[in-house]
Each structure stands twice: as structure tokens, then as C-alpha cells.
PDB file of C-alpha atoms in Angstrom:
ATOM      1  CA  UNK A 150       0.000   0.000   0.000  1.00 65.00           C
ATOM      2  CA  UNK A 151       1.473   3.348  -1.117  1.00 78.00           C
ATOM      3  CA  UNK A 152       2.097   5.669   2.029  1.00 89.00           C
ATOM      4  CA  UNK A 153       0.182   8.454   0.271  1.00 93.00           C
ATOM      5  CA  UNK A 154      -3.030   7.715  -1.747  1.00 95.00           C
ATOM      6  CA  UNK A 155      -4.911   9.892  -4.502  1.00 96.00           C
ATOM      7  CA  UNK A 156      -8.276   9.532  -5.124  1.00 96.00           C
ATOM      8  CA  UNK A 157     -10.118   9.623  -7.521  1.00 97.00           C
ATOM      9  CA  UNK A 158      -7.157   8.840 -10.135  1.00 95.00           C
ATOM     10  CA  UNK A 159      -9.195  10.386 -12.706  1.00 96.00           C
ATOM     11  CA  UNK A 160     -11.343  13.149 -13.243  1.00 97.00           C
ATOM     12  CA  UNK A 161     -13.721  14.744 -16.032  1.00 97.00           C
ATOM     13  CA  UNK A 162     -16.038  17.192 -15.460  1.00 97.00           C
ATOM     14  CA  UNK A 163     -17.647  19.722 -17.373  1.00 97.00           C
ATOM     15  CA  UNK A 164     -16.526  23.538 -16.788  1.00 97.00           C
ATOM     16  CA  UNK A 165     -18.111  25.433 -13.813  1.00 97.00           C
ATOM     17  CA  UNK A 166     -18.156  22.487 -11.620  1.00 97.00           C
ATOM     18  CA  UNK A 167     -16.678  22.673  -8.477  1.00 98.00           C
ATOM     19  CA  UNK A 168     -13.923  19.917  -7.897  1.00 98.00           C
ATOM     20  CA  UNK A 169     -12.433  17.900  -5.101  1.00 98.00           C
ATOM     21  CA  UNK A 170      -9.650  16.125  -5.361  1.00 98.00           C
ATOM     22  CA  UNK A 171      -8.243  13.935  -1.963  1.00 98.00           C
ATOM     23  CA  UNK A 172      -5.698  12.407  -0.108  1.00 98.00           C
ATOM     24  CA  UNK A 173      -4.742   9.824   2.404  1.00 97.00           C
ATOM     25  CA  UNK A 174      -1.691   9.765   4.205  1.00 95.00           C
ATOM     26  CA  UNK A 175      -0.754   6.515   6.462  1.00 92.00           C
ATOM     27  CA  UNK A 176       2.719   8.253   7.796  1.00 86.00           C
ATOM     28  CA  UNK A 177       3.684  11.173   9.874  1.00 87.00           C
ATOM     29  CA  UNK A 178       4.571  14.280   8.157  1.00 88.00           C
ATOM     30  CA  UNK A 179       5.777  17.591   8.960  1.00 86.00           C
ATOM     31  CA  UNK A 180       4.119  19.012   5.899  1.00 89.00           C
ATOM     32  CA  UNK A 181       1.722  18.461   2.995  1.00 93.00           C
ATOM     33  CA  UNK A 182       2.359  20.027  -1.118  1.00 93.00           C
ATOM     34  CA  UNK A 183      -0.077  20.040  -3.437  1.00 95.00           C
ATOM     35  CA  UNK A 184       1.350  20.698  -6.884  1.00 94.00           C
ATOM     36  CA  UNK A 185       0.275  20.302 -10.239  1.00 94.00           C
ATOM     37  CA  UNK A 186       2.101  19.021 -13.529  1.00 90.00           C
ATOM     38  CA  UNK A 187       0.480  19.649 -17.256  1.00 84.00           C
ATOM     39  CA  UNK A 188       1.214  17.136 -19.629  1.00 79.00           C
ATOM     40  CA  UNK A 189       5.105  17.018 -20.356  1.00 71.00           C
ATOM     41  CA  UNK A 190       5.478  19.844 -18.519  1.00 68.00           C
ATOM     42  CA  UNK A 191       7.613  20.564 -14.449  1.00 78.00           C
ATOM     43  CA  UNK A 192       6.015  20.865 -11.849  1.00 86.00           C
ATOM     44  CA  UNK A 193       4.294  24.039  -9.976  1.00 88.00           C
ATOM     45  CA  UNK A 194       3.818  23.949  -6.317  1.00 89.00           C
ATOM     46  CA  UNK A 195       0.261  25.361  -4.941  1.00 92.00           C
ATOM     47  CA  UNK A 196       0.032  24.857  -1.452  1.00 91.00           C
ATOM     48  CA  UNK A 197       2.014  23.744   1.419  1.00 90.00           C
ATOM     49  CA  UNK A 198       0.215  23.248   4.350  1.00 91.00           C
ATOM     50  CA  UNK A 199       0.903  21.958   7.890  1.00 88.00           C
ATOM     51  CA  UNK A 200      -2.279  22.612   9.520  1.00 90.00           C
ATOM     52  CA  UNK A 201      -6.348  24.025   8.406  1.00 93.00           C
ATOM     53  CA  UNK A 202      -7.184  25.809   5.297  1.00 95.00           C
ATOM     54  CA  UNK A 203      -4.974  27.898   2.492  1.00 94.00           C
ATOM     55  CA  UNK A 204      -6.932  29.570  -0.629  1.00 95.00           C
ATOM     56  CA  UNK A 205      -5.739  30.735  -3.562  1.00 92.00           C
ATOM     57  CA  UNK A 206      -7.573  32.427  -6.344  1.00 95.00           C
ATOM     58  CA  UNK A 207     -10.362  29.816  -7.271  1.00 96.00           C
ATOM     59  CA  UNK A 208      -7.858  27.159  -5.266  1.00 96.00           C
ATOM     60  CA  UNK A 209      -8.831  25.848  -1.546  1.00 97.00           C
ATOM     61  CA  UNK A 210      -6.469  23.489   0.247  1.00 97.00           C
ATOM     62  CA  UNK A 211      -7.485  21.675   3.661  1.00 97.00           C
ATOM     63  CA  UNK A 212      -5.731  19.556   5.806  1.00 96.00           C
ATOM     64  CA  UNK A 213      -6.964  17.153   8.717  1.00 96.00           C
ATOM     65  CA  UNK A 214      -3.835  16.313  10.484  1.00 92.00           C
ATOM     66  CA  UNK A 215      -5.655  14.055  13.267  1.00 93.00           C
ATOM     67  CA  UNK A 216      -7.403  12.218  10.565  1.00 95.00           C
ATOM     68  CA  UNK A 217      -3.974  12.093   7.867  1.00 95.00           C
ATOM     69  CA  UNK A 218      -6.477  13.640   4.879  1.00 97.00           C
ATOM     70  CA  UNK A 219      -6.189  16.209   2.735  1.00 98.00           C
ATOM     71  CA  UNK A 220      -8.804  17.758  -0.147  1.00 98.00           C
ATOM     72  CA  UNK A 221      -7.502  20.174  -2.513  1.00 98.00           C
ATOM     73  CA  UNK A 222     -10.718  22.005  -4.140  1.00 98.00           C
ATOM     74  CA  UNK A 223     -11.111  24.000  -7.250  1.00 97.00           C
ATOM     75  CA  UNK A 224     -14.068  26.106  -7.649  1.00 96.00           C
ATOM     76  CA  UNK A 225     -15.600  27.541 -10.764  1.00 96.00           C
ATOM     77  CA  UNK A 226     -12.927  24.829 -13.015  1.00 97.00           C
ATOM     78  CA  UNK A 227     -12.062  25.872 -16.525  1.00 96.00           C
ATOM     79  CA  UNK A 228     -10.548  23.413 -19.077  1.00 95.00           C
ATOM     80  CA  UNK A 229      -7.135  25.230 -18.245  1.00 94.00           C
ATOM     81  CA  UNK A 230      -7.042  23.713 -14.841  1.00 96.00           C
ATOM     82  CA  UNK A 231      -7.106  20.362 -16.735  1.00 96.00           C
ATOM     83  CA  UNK A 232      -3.844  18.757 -15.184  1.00 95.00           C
ATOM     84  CA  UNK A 233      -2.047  16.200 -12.977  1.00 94.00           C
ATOM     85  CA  UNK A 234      -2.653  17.119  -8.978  1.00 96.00           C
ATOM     86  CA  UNK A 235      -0.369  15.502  -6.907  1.00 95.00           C
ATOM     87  CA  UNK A 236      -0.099  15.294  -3.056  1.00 96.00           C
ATOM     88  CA  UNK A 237       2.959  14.871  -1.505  1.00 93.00           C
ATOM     89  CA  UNK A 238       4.576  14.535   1.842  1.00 91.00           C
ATOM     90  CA  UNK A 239       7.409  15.383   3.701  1.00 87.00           C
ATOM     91  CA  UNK A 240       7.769  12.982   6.497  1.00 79.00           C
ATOM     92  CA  UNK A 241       8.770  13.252   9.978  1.00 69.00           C
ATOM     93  CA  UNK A 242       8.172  15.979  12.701  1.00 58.00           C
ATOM     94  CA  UNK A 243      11.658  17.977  12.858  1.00 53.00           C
ATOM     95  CA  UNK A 244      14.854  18.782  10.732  1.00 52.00           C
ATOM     96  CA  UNK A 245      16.514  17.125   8.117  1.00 54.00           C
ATOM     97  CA  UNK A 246      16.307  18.022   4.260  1.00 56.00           C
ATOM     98  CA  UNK A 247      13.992  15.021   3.361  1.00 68.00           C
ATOM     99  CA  UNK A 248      12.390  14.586  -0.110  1.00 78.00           C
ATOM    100  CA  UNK A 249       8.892  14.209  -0.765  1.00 85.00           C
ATOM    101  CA  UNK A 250       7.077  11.192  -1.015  1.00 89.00           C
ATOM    102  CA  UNK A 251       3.798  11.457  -3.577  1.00 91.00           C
ATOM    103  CA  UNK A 252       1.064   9.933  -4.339  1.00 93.00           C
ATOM    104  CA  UNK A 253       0.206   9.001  -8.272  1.00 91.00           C
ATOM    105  CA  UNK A 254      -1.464  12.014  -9.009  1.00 93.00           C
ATOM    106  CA  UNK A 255      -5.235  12.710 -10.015  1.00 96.00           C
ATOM    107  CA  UNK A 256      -5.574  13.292 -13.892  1.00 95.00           C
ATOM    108  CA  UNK A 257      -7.910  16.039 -14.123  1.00 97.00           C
ATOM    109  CA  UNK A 258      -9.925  16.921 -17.344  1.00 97.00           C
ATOM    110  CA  UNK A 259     -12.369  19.904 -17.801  1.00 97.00           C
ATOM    111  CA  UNK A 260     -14.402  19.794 -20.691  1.00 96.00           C
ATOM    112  CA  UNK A 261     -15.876  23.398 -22.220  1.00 94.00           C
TER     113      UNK A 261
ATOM    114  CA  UNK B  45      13.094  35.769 -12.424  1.00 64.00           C
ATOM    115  CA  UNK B  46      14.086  33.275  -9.734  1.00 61.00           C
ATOM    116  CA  UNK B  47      14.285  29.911 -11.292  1.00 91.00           C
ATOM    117  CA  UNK B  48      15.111  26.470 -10.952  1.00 94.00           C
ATOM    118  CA  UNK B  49      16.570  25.720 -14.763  1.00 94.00           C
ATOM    119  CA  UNK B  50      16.738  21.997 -16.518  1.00 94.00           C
ATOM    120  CA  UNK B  51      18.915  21.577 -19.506  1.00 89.00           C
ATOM    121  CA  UNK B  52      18.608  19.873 -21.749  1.00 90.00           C
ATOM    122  CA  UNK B  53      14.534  19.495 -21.211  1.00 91.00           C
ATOM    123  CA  UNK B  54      15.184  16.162 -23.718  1.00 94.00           C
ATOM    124  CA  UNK B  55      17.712  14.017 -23.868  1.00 96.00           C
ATOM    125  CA  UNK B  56      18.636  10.874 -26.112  1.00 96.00           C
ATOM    126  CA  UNK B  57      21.241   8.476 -25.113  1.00 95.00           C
ATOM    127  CA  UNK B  58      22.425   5.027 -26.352  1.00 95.00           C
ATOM    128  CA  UNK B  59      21.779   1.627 -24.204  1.00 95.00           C
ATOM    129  CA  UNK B  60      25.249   2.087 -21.691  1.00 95.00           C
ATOM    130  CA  UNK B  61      26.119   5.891 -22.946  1.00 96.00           C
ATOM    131  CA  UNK B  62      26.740   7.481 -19.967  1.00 96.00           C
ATOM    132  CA  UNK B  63      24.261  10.826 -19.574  1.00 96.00           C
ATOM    133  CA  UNK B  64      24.927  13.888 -17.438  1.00 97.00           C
ATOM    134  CA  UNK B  65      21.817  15.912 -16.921  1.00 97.00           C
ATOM    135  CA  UNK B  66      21.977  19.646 -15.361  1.00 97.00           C
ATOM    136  CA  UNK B  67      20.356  21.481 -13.167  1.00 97.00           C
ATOM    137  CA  UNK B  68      21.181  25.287 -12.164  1.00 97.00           C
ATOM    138  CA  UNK B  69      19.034  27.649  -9.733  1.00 96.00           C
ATOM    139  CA  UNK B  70      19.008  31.258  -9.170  1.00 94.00           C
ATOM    140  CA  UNK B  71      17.093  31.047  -6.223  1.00 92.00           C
ATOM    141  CA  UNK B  72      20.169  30.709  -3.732  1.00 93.00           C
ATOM    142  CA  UNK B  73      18.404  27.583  -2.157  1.00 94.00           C
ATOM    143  CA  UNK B  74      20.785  25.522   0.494  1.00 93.00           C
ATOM    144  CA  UNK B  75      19.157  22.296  -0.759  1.00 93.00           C
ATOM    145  CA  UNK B  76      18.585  20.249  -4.400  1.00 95.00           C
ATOM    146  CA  UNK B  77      16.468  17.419  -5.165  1.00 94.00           C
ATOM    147  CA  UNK B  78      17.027  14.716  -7.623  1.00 95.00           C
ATOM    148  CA  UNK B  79      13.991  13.103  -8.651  1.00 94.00           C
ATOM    149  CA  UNK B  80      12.769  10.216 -11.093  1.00 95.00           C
ATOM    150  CA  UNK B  81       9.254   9.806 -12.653  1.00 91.00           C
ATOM    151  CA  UNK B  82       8.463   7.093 -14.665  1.00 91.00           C
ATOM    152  CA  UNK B  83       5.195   7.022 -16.623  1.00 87.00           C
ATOM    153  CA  UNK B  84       2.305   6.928 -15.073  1.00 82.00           C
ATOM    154  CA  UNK B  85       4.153   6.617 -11.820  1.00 85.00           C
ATOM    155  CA  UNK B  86       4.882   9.063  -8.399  1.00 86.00           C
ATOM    156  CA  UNK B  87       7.823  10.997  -8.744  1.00 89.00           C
ATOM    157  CA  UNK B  88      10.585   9.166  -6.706  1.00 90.00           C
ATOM    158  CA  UNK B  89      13.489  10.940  -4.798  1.00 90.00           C
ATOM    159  CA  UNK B  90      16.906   9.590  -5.797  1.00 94.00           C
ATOM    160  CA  UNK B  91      18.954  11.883  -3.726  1.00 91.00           C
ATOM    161  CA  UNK B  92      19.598  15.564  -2.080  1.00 91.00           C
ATOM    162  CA  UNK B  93      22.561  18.038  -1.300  1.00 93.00           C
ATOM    163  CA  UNK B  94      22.085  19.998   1.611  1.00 91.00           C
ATOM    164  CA  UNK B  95      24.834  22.163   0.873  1.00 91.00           C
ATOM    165  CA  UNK B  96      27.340  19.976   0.510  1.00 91.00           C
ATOM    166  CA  UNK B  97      26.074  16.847   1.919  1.00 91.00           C
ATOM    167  CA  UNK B  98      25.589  14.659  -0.296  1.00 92.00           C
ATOM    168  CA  UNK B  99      21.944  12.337   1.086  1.00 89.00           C
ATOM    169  CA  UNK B 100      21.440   9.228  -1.062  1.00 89.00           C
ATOM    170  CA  UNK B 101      18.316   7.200  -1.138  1.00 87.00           C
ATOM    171  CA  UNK B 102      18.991   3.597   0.113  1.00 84.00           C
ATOM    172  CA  UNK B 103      17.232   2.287  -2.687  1.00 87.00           C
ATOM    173  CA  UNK B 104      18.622   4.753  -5.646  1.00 92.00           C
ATOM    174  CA  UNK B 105      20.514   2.675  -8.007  1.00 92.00           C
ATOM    175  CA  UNK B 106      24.524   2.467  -7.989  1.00 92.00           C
ATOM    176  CA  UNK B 107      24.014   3.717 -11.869  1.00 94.00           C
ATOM    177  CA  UNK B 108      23.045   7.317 -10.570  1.00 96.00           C
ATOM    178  CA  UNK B 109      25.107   9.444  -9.560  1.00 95.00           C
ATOM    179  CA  UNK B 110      25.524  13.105  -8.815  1.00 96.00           C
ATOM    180  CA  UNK B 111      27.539  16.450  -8.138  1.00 96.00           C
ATOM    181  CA  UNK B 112      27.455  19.266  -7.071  1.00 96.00           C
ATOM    182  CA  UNK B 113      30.180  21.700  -7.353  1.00 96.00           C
ATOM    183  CA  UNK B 114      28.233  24.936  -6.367  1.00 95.00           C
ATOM    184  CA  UNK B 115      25.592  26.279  -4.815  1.00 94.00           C
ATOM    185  CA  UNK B 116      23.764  26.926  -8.096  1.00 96.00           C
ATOM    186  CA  UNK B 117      24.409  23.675 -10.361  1.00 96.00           C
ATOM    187  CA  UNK B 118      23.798  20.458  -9.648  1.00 97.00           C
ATOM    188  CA  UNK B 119      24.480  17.228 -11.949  1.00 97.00           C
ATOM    189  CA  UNK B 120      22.814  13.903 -12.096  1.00 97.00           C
ATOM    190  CA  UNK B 121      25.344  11.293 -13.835  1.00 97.00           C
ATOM    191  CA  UNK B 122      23.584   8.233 -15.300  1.00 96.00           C
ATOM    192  CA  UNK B 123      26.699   5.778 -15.531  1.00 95.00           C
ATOM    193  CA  UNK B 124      25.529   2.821 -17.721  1.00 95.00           C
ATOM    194  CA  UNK B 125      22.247   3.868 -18.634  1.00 96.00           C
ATOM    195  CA  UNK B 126      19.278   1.062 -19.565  1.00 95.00           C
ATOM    196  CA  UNK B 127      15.959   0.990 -20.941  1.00 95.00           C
ATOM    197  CA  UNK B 128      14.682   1.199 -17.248  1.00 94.00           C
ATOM    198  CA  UNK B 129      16.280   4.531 -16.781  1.00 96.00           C
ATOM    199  CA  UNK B 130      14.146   5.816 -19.412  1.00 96.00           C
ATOM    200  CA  UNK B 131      11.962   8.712 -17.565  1.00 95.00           C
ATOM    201  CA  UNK B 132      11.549  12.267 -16.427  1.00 94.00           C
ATOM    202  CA  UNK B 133      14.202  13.711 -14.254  1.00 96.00           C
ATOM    203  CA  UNK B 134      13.289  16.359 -11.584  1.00 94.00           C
ATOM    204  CA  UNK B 135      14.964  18.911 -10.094  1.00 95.00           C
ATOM    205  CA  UNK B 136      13.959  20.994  -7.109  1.00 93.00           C
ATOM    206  CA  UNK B 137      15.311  23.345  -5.016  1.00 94.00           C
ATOM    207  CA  UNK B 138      14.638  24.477  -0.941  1.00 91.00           C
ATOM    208  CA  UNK B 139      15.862  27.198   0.634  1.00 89.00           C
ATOM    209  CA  UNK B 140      16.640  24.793   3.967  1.00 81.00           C
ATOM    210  CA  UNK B 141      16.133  21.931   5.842  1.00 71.00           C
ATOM    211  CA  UNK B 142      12.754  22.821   7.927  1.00 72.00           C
ATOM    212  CA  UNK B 143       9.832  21.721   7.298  1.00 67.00           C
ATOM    213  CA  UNK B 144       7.789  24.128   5.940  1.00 70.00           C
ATOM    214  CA  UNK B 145       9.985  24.982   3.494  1.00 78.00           C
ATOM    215  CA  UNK B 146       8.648  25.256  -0.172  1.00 82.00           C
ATOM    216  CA  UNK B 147      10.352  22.773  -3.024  1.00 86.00           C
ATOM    217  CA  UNK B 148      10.636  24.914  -6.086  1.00 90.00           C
ATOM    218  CA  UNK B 149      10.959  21.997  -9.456  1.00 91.00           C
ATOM    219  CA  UNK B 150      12.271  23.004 -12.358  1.00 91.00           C
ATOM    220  CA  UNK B 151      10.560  21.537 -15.865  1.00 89.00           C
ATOM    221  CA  UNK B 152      12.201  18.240 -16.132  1.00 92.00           C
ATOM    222  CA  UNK B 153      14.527  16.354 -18.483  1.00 94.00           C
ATOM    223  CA  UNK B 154      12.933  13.519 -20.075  1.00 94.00           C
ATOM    224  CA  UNK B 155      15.374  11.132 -20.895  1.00 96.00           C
ATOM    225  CA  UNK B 156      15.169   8.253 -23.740  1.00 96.00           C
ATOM    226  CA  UNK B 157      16.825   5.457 -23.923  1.00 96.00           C
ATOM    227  CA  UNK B 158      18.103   3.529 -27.300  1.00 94.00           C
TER     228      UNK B 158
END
């Protein structure tokens, strides 16, 4: 079982619809990314969060720490939020330049 | 602008070639990530500098390699590559080692393997 799970793993919806997007984490962290990769493209980071709620623009992170879930929300989607979304964590509870650890990714598509 | 910088963003190489990909940041960051993503897969750390400090993954292959000889470059040496290797190499950058520090990625290599 992967330490950090996506679900769903895909996504289509049509434009307007407000979308969630979640994860599961079975290990302890010191803080949660969500970041998002287009199709051959890097990867942009949109939240980092350690604790409640971070928006951004039409964006809306939370974070349940005692319950190790996540939901990243996008409100009002357009087809140019169609994307990869991937949660990832950065284990432990103090120092130490650790990587992240991810989860697959949700492939999101928004259809005009 | 601030940037973490990937060159070459593709990159052929021959079954054994040895490969050097690049990574520079203007960002002054303390730390770089090396990171591998297969298709359809999680991206996977391989290794990190903190500074200098070289932190290697216990399960990165012996194949990989990397150096750093600056704060703003950092190398990731594919010795002997094979057809596994094939995939999208990530770089990212933090400014330090706590936790709520950002990771900054640059766009990727994606490497190909003949």
C-alpha cells in the first residue's frame, strides 16, 4: 500500500463544476504540497500546508492532520485547470532536508 | 526571475552511454532534489545536497550518480544507462532543511533510452 493515496485517479467534469480532489496519508509528516504538472510539462507547487485551510484564487487546500487527509478544491474549473494534482509529503516531525514522497497524481480533465 | 533551470529538457542516449543531466538555480536555495518519474508513476526521490552533503536514497541505483560543485548547479550522472532509466528527471530546489519549506521543481529532463 502506497504511504500516500490519490483519489479519484481520474477526473472529467464539465466547466463550472466545483472539484475535489483527496488524499490519504498513512505516515507522519511535517508538511503536505499540493502541486500540479500539465502534460510534459515541471512541476508548480500550490500549497504547502501543515495545519487548516490555504486559498488561492479559485484554489482551496485543507488539511486534517488528526485524521492524515487532505482535499484540494477548485471552484468555478475551466478546461485550463485540466492537469495532474499531486499530493505529496514530507515525512517526519523535525529537521533534516527530506524529499517528498507522492502519491500518483489525479488526472484532471475539464471539458468546455 | 528566480528559477530552478533543466537543460537539456530532452535528452537521447544510447543503451550504456553514460548521460549527465543539469540542473542550475538562481534562487540561492541551500538544498537540491534529484527526482525520477516514470510514466504513469509518483515521482521518486533519488537523492539531495544539503549544501554539501551529499543524502542518497537507500534504494537509488549504484548507476546514478551526482555532483554538485556549487551552490547553483547540480548534476545527475547516469553511468551505464538502460531501458529502465528511461523517464523524467526532476529537479527541485529548498531554501533549507525545515519543514515548511517550499520545493521549487524546475521543468524536467525527459530522458530516452536507445
Amino acid at each position: 500500500k502506497n504511504e500516500v493515496e490519490q483519489s479519484p485517479q481520474n477526473l472529467t467534469a464539465q466547466e463550472g463544476e466545483f472539484i475535489t480532489i483527496n488524499c490519504s496519508y498513512s505516515v507522519g509528516i511535517s508538511a503536505l504540497h499540493w502541486l500540479q504538472q500539465h502534460p510534459g510539462g515541471g512541476i508548480v507547487s500550490l500549497f504547502m500546508l501543515s495545519s487548516g485551510k490555504k486559498k488561492h484564487g479559485r484554489l482551496i487546500a485543507t488539511i486534517n492532520i488528526q485524521e492524515k487527509h487532505s482535499s484540494l478544491h477548485i471552484t468555478a474549473s475551466h478546461p485550463r485547470d485540466s492537469a495532474v494534482y499531486i499530493c505529496a509529503v514530507r515525512r517526519g516531525s523535525g529537521g533534516g532536508a527530506d524529499g517528498l514522497t507522492f502519491g500518483k497524481g489525479t488526472h484532471l480533465i475539464i471539458q468546455p | 526571475d528566480a528559477m530552478v533551470i533543466q537543460n537539456p529538457r530532452y535528452q537521447v542516449t544510447q543503451f550504456g552511454k553514460p548521460v549527465t543531466l543539469s540542473c542550475s538555480q538562481t534562487l540561492n536555495h541551500n538544498v537540491m532534489y534529484w527526482y525520477q518519474q516514470k510514466s504513469s508513476q509518483a515521482p521518486k526521490l533519488l537523492f539531495h545536497y544539503y549544501d554539501k552533503d551529499f543524502n542518497n536514497e537507500a534504494d537509488t541505483p549504484d548507476n546514478f550518480q551526482s555532483r554538485r560543485p556549487n551552490t547553483s548547479f547540480c548534476f545527475l550522472d547516469i553511468r551505464s544507462p538502460g531501458l529502465g532509466d528511461a523517464a523524467m528527471y526532476l529537479c527541485a530546489t529548498s531554501r533549507d532543511q525545515a519543514p515548511g519549506n517550499e520545493q521549487f521543481f524546475g521543468p524536467g529532463t525527459r530522458l530516452t533510452v536507445l
